[in-house]
Short mmCIF file of C-alpha atoms and ligand atoms in Angstrom, two decimals:
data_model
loop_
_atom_site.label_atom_id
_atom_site.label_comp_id
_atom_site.label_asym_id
_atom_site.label_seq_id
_atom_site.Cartn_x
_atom_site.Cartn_y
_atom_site.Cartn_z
CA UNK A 1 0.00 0.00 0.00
CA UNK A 2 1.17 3.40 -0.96
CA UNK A 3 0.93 5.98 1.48
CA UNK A 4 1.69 9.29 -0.52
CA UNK A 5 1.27 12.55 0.65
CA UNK A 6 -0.36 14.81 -1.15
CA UNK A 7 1.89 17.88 -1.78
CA UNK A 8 -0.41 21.13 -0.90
CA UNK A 9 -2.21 22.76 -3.91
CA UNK A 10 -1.68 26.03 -5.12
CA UNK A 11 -3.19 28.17 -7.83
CA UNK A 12 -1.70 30.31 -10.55
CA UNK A 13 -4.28 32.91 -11.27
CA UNK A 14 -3.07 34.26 -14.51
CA UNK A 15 -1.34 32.77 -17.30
CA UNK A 16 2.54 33.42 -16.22
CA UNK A 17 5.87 32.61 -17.07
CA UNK A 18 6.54 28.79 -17.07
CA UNK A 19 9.61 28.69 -14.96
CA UNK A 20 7.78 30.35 -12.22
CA UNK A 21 5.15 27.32 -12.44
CA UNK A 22 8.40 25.01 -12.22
CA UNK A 23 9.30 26.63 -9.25
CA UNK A 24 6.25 26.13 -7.53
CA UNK A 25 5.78 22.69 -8.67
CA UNK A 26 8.93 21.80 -6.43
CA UNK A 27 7.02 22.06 -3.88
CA UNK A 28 3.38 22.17 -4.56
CA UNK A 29 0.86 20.30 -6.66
CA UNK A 30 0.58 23.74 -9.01
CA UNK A 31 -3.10 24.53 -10.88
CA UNK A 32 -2.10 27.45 -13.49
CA UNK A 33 -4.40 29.44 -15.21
CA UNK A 34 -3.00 29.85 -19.17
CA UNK A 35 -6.56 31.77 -20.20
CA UNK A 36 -5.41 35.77 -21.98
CA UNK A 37 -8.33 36.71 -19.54
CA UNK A 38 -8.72 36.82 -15.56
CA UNK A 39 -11.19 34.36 -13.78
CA UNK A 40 -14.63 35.50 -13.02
CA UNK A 41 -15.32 35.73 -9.57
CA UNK A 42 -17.29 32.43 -9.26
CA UNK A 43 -14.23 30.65 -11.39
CA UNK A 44 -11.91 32.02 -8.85
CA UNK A 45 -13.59 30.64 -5.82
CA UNK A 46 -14.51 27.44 -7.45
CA UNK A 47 -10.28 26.95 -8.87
CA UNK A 48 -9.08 27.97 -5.12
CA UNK A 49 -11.71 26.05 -3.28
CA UNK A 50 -9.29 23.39 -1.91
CA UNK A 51 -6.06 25.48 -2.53
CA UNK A 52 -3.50 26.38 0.10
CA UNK A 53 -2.53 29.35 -1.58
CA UNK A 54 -2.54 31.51 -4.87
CA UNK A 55 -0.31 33.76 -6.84
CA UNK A 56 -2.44 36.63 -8.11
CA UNK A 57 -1.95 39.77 -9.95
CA UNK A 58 -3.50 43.54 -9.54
CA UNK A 59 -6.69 41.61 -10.96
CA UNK A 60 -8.15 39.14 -8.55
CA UNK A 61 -10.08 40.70 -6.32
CA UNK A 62 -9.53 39.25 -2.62
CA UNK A 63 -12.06 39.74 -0.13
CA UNK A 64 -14.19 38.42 2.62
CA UNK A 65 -16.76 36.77 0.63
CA UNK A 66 -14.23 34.89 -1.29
CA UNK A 67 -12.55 33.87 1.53
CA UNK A 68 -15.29 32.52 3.19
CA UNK A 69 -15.86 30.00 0.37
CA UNK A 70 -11.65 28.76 0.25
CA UNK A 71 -11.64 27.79 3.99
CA UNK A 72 -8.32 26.01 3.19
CA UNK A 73 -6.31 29.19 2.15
CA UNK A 74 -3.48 30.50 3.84
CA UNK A 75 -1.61 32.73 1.73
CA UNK A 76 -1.85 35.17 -0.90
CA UNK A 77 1.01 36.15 -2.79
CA UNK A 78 0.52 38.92 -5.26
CA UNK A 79 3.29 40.04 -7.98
CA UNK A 80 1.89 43.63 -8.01
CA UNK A 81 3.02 46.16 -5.74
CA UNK A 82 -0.38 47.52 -5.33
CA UNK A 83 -2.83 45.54 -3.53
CA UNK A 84 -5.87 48.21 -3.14
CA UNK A 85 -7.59 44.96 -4.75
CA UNK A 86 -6.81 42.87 -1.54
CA UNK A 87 -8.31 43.37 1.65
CA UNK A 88 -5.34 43.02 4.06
CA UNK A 89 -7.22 43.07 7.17
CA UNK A 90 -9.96 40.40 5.91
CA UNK A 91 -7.35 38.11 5.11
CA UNK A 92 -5.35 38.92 8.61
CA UNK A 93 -8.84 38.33 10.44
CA UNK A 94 -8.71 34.97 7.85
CA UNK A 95 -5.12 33.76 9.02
CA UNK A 96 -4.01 34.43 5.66
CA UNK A 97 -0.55 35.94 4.95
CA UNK A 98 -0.88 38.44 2.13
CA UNK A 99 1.90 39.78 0.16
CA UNK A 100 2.81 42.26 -2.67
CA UNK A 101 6.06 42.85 -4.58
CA UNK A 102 7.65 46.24 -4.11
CA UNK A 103 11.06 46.79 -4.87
CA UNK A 104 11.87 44.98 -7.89
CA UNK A 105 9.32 46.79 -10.10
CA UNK A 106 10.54 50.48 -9.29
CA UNK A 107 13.13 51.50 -11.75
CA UNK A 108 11.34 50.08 -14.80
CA UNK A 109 8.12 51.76 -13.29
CA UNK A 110 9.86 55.34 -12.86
CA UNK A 111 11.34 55.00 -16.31
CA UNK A 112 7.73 54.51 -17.96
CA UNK A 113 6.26 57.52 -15.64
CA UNK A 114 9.21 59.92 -16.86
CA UNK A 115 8.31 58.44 -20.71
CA UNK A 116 5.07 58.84 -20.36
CA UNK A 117 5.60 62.67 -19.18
CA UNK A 118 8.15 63.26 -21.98
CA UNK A 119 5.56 61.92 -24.67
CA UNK A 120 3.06 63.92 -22.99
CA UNK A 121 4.59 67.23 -22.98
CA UNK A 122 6.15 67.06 -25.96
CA UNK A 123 2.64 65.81 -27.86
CA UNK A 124 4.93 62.56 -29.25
CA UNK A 125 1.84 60.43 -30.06
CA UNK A 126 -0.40 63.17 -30.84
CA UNK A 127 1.85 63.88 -33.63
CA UNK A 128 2.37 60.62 -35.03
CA UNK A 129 -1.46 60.10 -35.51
CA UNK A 130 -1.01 63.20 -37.49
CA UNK A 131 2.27 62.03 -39.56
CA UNK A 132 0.38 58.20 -39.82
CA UNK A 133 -3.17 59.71 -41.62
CA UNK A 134 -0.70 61.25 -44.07
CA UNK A 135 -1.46 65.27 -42.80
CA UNK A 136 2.26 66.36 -42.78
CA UNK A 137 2.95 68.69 -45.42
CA UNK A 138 5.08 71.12 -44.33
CA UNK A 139 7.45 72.53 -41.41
CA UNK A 140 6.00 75.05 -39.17
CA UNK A 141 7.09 77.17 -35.87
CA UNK A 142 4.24 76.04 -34.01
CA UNK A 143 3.72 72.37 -35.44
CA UNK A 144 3.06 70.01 -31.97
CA UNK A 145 4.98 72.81 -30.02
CA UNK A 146 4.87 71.33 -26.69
CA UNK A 147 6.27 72.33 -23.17
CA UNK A 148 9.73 71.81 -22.10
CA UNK A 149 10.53 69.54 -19.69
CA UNK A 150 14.19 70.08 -18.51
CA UNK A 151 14.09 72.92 -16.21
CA UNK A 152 11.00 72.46 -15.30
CA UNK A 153 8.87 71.91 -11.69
CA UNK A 154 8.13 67.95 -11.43
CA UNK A 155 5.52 67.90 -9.11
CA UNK A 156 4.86 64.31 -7.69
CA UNK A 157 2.00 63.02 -5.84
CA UNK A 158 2.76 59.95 -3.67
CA UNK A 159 6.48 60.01 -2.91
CA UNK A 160 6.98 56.42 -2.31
CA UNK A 161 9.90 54.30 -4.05
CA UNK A 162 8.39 54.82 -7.63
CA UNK A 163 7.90 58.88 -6.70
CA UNK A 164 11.49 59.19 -5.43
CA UNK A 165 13.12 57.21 -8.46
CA UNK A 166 11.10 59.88 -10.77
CA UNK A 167 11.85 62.53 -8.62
CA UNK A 168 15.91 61.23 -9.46
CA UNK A 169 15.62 61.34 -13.00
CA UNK A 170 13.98 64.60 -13.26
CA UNK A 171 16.50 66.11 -10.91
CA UNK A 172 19.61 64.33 -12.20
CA UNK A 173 18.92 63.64 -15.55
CA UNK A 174 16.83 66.88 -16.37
CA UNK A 175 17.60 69.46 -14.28
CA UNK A 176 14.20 69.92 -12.82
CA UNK A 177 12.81 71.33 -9.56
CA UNK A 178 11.03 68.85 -7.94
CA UNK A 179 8.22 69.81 -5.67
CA UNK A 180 6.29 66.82 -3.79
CA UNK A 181 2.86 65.59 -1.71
CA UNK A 182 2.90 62.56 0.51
CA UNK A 183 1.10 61.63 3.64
CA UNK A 184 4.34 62.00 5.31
CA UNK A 185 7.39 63.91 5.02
CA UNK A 186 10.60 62.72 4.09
CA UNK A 187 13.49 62.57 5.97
CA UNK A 188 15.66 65.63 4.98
CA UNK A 189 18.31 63.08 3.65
CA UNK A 190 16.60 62.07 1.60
CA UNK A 191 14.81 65.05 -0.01
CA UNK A 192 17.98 66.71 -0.34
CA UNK A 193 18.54 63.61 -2.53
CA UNK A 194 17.08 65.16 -5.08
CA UNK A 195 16.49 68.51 -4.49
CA UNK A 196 12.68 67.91 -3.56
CA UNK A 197 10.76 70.38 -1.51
CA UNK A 198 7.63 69.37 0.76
CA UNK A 199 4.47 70.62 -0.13
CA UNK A 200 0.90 70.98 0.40
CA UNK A 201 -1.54 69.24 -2.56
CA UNK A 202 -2.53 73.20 -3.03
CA UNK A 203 1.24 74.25 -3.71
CA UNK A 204 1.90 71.30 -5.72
CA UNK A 205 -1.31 71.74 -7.97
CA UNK A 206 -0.38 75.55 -8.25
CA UNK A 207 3.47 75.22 -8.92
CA UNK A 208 3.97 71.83 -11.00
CA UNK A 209 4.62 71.98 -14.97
CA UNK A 210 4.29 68.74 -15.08
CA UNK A 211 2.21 66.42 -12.14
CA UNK A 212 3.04 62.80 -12.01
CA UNK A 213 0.51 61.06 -10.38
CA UNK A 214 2.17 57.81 -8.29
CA UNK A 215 -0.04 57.39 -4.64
CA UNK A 216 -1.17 54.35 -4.30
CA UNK A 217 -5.41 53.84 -4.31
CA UNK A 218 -7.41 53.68 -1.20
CA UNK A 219 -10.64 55.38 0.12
CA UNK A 220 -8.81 58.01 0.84
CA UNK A 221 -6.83 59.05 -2.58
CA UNK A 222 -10.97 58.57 -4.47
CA UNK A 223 -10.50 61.05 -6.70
CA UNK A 224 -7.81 62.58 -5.18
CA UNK A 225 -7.79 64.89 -8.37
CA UNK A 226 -11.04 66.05 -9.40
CA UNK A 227 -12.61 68.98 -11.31
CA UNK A 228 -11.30 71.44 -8.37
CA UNK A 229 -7.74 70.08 -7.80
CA UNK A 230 -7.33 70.27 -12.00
CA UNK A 231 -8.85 73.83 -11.52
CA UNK A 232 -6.01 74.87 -9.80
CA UNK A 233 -3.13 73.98 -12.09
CA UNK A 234 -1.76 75.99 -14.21
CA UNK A 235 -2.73 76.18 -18.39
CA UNK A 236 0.38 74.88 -19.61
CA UNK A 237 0.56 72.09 -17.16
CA UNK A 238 0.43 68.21 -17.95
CA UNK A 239 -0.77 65.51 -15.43
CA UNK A 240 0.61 61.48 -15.61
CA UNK A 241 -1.33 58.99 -13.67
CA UNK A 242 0.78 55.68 -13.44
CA UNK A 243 -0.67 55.01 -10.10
CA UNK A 244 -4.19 53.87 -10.16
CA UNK A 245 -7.35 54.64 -12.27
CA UNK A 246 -10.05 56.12 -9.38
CA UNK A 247 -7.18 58.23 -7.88
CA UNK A 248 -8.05 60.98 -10.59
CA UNK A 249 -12.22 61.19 -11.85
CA UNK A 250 -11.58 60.91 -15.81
CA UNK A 251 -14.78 62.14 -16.36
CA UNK A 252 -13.36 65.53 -14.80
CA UNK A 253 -10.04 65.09 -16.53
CA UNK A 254 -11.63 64.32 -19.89
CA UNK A 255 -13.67 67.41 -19.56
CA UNK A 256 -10.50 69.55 -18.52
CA UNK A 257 -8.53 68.43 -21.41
CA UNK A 258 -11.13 69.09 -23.53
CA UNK A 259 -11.60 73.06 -22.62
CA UNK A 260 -7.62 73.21 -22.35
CA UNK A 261 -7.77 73.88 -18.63
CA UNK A 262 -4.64 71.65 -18.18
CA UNK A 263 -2.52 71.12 -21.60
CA UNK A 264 -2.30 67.61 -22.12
CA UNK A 265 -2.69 64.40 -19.67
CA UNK A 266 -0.65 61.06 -19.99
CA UNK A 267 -2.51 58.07 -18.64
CA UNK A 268 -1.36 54.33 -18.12
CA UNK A 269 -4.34 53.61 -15.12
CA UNK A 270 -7.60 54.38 -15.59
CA UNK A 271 -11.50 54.12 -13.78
CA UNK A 272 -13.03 50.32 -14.30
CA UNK A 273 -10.03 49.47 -16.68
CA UNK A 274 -10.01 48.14 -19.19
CA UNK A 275 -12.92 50.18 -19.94
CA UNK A 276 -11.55 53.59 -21.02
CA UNK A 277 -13.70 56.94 -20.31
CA UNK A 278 -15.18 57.80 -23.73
CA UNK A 279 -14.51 61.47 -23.14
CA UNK A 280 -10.61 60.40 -23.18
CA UNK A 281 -10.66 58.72 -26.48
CA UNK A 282 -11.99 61.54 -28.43
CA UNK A 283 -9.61 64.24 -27.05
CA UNK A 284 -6.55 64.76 -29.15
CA UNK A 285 -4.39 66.07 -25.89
CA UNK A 286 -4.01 62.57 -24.21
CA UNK A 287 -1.64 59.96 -24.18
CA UNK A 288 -3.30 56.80 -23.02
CA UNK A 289 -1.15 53.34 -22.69
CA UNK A 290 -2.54 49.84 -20.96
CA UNK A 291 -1.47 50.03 -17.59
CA UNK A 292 2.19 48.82 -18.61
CA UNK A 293 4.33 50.79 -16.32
CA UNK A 294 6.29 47.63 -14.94
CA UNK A 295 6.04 46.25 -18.33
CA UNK A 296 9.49 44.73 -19.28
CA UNK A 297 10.12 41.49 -19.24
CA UNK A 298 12.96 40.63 -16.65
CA UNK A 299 11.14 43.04 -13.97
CA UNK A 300 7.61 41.03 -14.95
CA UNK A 301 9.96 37.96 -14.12
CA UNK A 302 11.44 39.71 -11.25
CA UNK A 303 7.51 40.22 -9.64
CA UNK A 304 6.38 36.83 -10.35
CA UNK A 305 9.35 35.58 -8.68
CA UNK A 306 9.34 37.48 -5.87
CA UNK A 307 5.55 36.24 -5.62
CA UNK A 308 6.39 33.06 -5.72
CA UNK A 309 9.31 33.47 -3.20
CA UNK A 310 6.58 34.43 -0.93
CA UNK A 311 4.30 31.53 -1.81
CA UNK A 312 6.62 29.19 -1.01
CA UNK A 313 7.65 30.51 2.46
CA UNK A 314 4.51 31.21 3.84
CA UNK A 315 3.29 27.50 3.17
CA UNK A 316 6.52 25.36 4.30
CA UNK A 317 7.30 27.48 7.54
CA UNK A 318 9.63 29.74 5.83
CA UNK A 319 9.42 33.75 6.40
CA UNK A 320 7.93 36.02 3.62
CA UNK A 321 10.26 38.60 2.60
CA UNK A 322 7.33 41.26 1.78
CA UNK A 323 4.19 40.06 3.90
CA UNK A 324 1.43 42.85 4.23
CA UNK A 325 0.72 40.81 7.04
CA UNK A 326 3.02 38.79 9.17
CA UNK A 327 0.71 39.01 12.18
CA UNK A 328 -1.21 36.16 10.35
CA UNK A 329 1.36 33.41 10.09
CA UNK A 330 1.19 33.10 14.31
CA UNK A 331 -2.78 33.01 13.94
C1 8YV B 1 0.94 45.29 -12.53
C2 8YV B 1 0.81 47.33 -10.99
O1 8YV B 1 1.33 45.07 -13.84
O2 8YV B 1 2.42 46.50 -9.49
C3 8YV B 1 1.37 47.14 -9.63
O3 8YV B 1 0.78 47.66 -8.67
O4 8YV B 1 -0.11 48.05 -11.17
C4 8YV B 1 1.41 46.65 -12.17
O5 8YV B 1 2.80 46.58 -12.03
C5 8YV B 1 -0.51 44.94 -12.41
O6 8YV B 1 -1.09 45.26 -11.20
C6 8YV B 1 -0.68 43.46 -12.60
O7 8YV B 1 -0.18 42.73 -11.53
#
């Protein structure tokens, strides 16, 4: 008679890299989603209804009603460093460990946010829908004139890791003046860093050429930036949201690029994604991209990894280098 153990089983929301699925089948019997699209709810709970644990992305929604229905769950492992669609404290109060991925992600992120500012000042894909439908005749002063972005103010909103790694290249690399808003200060070390200067969401709004959006979502950053907050900035001014869609209201932003009270927006995140706002995809002054800030492939790898790293710790006894909650292990 054989008397095999059955390894725990563990579920692979999204289709991912193979080599991660390797990884985890070392140690787990390893269910792994290879659908384009996410699960619908009910799939979800039905796949992780006798799973240990799950590698998701920004896309799975993890609450209390879903954990109710996976009684045998004890860890969630996501490869996105925001987790606004993971309710921490449900899955504390559920003895599940929850985990994100920050860290590896950040450079690649900060170079898209400073890409998607450059493209958006200096009205890059604007212009090539204009080249592309064959409209380009001639040279002229004012063809796409833009706004400068060396010399500058960089205002950022949200000064974690991704803010101060755009706040470098802007002060560094461009010789900007970088202005900031966080919940909390930073040390002075570190704002002397890079030259940045604390200041209220009023100051920023009034000061920054070009607002780059990176706080992370929560019930308190809802529309964050609305019709008032877009109000104050200045004419000239762009605004980049890499952070989450529901921080700004695109109905107000749609509206404000449309009368020209801000120049021009750039927009990787948006509200109920991947639905898009119509009143963003008929205004010419917009840059909008799929929510591919961490987009390349070695820091994709790097996220799924570190996911993974916390999978496997948090089911055979091992510590999780980025828990959200630790607490839950000792429940
Ligand atoms: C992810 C992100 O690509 O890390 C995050 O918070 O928004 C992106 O890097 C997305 O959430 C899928 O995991």
């Amino acid at each position: 008679m054989t008397n095999e153990r059955r390894l725990p089983r563990v579920l692979i929301a999204r289709r991912l890299f193979p080599e991660v699925a390797d990884r985890l089948r070392a140690h787990f019997e390893v269910d792994a989603s290879d659908a384009p699209d996410p699960f619908a709810p009910a799939e979800l709970a039905a796949r992780l209804k006798d799973c240990a644990g799950v590698l998701v992305t920004g896309t799975e929604r993890i609450d209390a009603e879903l954990l109710a229905t996976c009684p045998q769950l004890r860890a969630v492992c996501s490869m996105a460093v925001g987790y606004n669609n993971i309710d921490v404290p449900a899955c504390t109060a559920a003895g599940v460990l929850a985990s994100n991925a920050p860290g590896v992600l950040t450079e690649t992120t900060a170079d898209f946010g400073f890409a998607l500012m450059m493209a958006t000042a200096r009205r890059v894909t604007e212009s090539e829908h204009f080249l592309r439908a064959g409209l380009w005749k001639t040279w002229s002063y004012d063809m796409f004139a833009g706004t400068d972005v060396h010399g500058a103010t960089l205002g950022i909103l949200g000064m974690g890791r991704i803010g101060q790694a755009i706040a470098r290249r802007g002060a560094l690399g461009f010789g900007m003046k970088v202005v900031y808003h966080n919940r909390s200060r930073l040390p002075e070390a570190d704002e002397a860093a890079v030259g940045a200067r604390y200041a209220s969401l009023a100051e920023l709004l009034r000061e920054a050429d070009h607002l780059v959006i990176v706080v992370p979502y929560s019930a308190s950053s809802h529309h964050l930036i609305g019709a008032a907050e877009l109000a104050q900035m200045k004419p000239t001014a762009t605004l980049t949201n890499i952070a989450r869609g529901g921080v700004v209201d695109d109905a107000a932003l749609a509206e404000a690029l449309r009368a020209r009270r801000i120049a021009a927006a750039g927009l990787d995140v948006f509200e109920g994604e991947p639905q898009v706002h119509p009143g963003l995809l008929t205004v010419p002054n917009v840059v909008l991209t799929p929510h591919i800030a961490s987009a390349s492939l070695p820091t994709r790898r790097a996220m799924a990894d570190l996911a993974a790293t916390n999978l496997i710790a948090a089911l055979t006894g091992g510590t999780p280098p980025t828990a959200l909650n630790p607490e839950a292990l000792r429940l």
